[in-house]
Each structure stands twice: as C-alpha cells, then as structure tokens.
Short mmCIF file of C-alpha atoms in Angstrom, two decimals:
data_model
loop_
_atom_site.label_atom_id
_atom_site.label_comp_id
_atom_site.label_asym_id
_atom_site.label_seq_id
_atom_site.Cartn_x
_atom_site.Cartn_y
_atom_site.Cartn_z
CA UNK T 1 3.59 12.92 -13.10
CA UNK T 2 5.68 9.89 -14.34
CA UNK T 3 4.03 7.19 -15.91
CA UNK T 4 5.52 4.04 -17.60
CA UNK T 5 2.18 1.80 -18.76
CA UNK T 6 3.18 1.54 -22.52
CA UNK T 7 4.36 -2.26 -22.36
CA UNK T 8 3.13 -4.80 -20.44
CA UNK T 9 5.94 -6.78 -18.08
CA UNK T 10 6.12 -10.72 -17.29
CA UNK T 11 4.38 -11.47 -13.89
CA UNK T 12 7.72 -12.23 -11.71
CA UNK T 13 7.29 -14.58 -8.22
CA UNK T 14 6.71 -12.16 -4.93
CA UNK T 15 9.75 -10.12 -4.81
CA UNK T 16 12.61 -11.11 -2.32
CA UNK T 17 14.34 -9.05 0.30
CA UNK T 18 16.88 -6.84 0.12
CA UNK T 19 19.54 -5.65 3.23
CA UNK T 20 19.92 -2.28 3.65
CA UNK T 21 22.97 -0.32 5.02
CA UNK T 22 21.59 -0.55 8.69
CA UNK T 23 21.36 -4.28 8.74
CA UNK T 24 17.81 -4.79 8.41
CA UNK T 25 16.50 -7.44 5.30
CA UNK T 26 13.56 -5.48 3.60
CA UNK T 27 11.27 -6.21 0.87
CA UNK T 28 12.85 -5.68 -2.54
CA UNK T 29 11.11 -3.14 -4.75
CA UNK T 30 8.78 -4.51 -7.47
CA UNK T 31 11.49 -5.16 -10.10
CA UNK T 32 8.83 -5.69 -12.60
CA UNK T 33 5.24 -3.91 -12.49
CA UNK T 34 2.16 -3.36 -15.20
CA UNK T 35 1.84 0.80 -13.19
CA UNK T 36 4.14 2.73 -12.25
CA UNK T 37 3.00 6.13 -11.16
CA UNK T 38 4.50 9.51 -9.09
CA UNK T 39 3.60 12.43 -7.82
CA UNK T 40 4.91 15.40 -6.08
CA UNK T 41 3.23 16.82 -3.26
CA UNK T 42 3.60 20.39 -1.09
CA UNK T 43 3.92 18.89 2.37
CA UNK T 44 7.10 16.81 4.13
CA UNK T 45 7.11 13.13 4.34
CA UNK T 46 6.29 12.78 7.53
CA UNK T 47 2.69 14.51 7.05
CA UNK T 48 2.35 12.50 3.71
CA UNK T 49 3.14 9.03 4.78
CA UNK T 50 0.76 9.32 8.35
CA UNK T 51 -1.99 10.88 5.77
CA UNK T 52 -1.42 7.72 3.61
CA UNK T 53 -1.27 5.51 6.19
CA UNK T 54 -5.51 6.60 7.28
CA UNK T 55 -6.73 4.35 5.22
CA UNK T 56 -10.15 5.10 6.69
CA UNK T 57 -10.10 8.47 5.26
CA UNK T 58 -9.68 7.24 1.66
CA UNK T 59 -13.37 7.73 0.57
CA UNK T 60 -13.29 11.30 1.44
CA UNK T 61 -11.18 12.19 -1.84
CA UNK T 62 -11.13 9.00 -3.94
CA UNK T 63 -13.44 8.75 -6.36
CA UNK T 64 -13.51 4.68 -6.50
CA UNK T 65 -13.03 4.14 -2.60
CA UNK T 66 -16.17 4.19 -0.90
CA UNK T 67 -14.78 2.42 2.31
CA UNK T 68 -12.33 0.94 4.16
CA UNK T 69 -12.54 -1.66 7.02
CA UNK T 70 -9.16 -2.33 9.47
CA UNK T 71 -9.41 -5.90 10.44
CA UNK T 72 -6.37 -5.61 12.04
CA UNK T 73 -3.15 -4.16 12.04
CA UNK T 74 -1.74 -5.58 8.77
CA UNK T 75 -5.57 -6.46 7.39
CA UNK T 76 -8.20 -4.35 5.67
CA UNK T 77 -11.09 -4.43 3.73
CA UNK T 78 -11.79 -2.26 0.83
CA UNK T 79 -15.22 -1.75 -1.04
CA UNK T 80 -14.32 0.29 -4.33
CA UNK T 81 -16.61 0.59 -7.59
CA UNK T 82 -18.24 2.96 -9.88
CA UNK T 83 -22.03 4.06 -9.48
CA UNK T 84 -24.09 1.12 -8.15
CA UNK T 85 -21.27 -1.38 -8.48
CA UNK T 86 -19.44 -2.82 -5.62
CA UNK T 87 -16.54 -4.77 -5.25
CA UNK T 88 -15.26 -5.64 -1.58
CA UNK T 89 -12.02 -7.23 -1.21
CA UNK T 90 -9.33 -7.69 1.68
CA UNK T 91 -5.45 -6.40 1.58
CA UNK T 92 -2.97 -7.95 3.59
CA UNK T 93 -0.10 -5.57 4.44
CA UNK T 94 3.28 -7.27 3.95
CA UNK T 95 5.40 -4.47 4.42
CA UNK T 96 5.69 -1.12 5.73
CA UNK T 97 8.55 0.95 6.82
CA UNK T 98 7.33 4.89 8.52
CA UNK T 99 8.07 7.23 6.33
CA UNK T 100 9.34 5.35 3.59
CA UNK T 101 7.70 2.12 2.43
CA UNK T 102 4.66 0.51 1.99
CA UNK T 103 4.18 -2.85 0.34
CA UNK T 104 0.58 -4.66 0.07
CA UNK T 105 -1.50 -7.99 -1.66
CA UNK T 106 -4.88 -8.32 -2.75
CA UNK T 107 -6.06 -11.80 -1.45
CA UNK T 108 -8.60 -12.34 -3.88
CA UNK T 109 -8.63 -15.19 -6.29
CA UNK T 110 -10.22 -13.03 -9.19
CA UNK T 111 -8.20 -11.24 -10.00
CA UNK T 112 -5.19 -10.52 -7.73
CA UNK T 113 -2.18 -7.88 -7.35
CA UNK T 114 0.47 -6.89 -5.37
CA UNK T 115 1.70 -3.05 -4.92
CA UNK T 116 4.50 -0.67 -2.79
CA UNK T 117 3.98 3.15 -2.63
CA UNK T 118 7.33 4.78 -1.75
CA UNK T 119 7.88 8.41 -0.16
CA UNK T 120 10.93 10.37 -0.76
CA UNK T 121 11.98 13.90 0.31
CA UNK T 122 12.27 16.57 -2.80
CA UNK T 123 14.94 19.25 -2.81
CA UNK T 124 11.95 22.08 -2.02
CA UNK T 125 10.66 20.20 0.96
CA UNK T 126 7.32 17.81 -0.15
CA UNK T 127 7.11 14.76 -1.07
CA UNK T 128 7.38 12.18 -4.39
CA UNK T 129 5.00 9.23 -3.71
CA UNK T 130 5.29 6.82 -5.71
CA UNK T 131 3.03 3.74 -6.32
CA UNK T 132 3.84 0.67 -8.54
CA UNK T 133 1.53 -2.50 -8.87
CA UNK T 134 1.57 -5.63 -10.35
CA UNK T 135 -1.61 -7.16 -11.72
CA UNK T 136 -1.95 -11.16 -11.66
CA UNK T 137 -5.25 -11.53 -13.28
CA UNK T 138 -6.41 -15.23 -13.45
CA UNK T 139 -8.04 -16.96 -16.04
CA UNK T 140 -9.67 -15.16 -19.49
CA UNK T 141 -8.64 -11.59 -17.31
CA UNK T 142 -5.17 -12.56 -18.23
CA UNK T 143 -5.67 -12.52 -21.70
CA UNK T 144 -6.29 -8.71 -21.21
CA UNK T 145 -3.35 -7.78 -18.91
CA UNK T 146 -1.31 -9.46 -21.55
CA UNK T 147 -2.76 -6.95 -23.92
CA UNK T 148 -1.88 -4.23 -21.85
CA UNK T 149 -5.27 -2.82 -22.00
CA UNK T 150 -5.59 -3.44 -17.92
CA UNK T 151 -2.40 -2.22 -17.34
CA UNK T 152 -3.66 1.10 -18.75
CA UNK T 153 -6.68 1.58 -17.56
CA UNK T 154 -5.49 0.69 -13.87
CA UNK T 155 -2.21 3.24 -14.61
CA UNK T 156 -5.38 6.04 -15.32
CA UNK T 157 -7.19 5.34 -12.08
CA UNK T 158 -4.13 5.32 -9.85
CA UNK T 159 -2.60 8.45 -11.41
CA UNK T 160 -6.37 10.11 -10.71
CA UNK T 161 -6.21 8.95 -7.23
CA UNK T 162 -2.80 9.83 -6.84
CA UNK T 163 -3.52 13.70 -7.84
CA UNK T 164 -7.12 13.37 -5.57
CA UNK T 165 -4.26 12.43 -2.70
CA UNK T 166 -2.28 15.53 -3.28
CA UNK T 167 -5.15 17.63 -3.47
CA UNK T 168 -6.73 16.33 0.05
CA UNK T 169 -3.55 16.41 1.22
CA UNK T 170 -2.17 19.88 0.65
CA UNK T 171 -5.73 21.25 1.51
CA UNK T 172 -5.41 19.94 4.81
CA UNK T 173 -1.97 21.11 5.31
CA UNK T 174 -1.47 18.53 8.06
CA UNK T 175 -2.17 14.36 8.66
CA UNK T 176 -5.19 13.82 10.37
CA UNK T 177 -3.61 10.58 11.95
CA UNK T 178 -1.17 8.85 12.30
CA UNK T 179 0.28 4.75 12.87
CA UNK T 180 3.96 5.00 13.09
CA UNK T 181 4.08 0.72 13.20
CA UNK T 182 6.67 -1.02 11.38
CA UNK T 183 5.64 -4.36 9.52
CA UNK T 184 7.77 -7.16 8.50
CA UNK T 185 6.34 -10.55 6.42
CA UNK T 186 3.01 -9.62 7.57
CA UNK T 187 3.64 -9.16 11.04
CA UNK T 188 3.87 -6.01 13.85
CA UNK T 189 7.69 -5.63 14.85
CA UNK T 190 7.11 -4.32 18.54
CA UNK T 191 10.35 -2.24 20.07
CA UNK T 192 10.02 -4.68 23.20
CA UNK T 193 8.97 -7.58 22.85
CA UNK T 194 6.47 -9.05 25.32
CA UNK T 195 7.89 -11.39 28.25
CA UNK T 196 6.89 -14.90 27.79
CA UNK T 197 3.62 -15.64 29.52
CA UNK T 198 3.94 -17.90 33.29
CA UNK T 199 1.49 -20.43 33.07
CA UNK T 200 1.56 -19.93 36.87
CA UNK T 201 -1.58 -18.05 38.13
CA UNK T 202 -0.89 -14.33 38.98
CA UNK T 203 -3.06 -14.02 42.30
CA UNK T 204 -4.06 -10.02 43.51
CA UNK T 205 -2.30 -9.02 46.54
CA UNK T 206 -3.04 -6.07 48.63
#
C-alpha cells in the first residue's frame, strides 16, 4: 500500500472544479493533502464503491468507527474513538460520482478536514481505493499538523482501516447495499427533475 505522509503540505482553499471529457464540471482532486493512502482489493468496482458507500456498516470492521448516523442524503454523523472515548461529529458529502468518486468535510470547528476516496479498475479485475485527506486543525492543534506528527498518525489509522475494508470486503465477496446517487456541491442530482409545484389545489376525483 502507497503511502506519502513524510512531509507535511500547506493547507490550500477547498479545491475547485475540474471539466471532464463528457462535459460535466467536477470537484478537482485534493492537489495538496497531509494522507495519502491506497489499496488494492479482490473484487470489481462496482461491489467496492456500493460496499463503501454503507456507511452504516462501518463499525462492523473498523476498529475506531463505532457508528454511523444518515441524516440525510449528503449528511451523516459519525461517533469514532478508542476504548471509553467518544467523539461524535457530522460529514457533509460534497461530492460523489458512482463508481468513481467520493469527496467529503468534517463540519466541526475543532479540528476540521476535508477528504476524496477514489476507485479505479486494476488490470486483474479489483479495485485501487484510494483515500487522501487534508487536516485543518485550528488553534494549538495546528502547531502539531505543522509538525507532521498528525499527519502521521492519521496516515496509520486510515491505512489500518483501509486494509480492515479489504478484508470485510473480500470476505463478503459481494456489497451488502447499495446508493447509486450522484452528488454535486452538496446536493442530490435527480435524472428528472420534479415539475414545479401548482399552488392550485389538486381535488380527488372518482
């Protein structure tokens, strides 16, 4: 597994948008991260990327998730921690292409980050996830990112959850789920749009 955690990076603004060859503006990759981590897994993207996209079924094989709340479609709540100590926090899905892309922000104050996990076919048939993310520690915390010390131990815990992933994953052989929804800025794109609302009352016949 590819790891780059070694030096820490400047915090950037939110990345921009890019336009890919079908016409559609997308999220730019993180140009600049404090993790970057892959792995390989035995099953096609398809199965990964519904798998992923449970986030419900995180606690059963991470060791720091011990629950996940969907608030909505592009809003969850995570409580993570070690042992007795909690720490619950929402996630605000910015966003997320089927198969392919996956972009995210903590919204807490103290501290914050931003990630993307990316799928992409391998030549034998699995997958390469990959997951970057960008810490933005406030305060005396960003004393510690800046001493990459943050960086590093976040870079350990997401390359352990990563290979807990692939593990659950190829176990399983198959998703257990699956939300095929595409998310742009934060919000649900729907294939057809619904009609605008009359604001004259719709009486039952018959």
């Amino acid at each position: 597994m590819a790891h780059k955690d070694d030096a820490p990076q400047a915090v950037p603004d939110t990345p921009g948008t890019r336009t890919d060859g079908d016409g559609v503006r997308r999220r730019r990759p993180l140009r600049q991260r404090h993790v970057e981590e892959t792995v390989e897994v035995a099953v096609p993207v398809r199965t990964a990327y519904n798998q992923w996209t449970q986030f419900k079924t995180f606690p059963r094989f991470s060791t720091v998730v011990h629950g996940v709340e969907q608030i909505r479609p592009t809003m969850t709540a995570w409580t993570i921690g070690y042992g007795p100590l909690r720490h619950r926090f929402a996630v605000e899905i910015v966003e997320q292409d089927p198969d392919a892309y996956l972009a995210w922000r903590g919204l807490e104050q103290h501290p914050s980050h931003q990630g993307e996990v990316e799928f992409r076919p391998t030549e034998s048939g699995g997958t390469a996830i990959t997951v970057r993310m960008l810490l933005e520690p406030r305060g005396a915390a960003s004393f510690l990112t800046r001493s990459s010390r943050v960086a590093r131990l976040t870079a350990r815990l997401v390359r352990g959850e990563l290979m807990n992933f692939k593990r659950f994953i190829e176990g399983l052989g198959q998703e257990g789920g699956a939300w095929r929804g595409t998310i742009r800025n934060g919000r649900v794109q729907h294939d057809h749009p619904e009609p605008p609302r009359s604001r004259v009352a719709q009486w039952p016949v018959g």
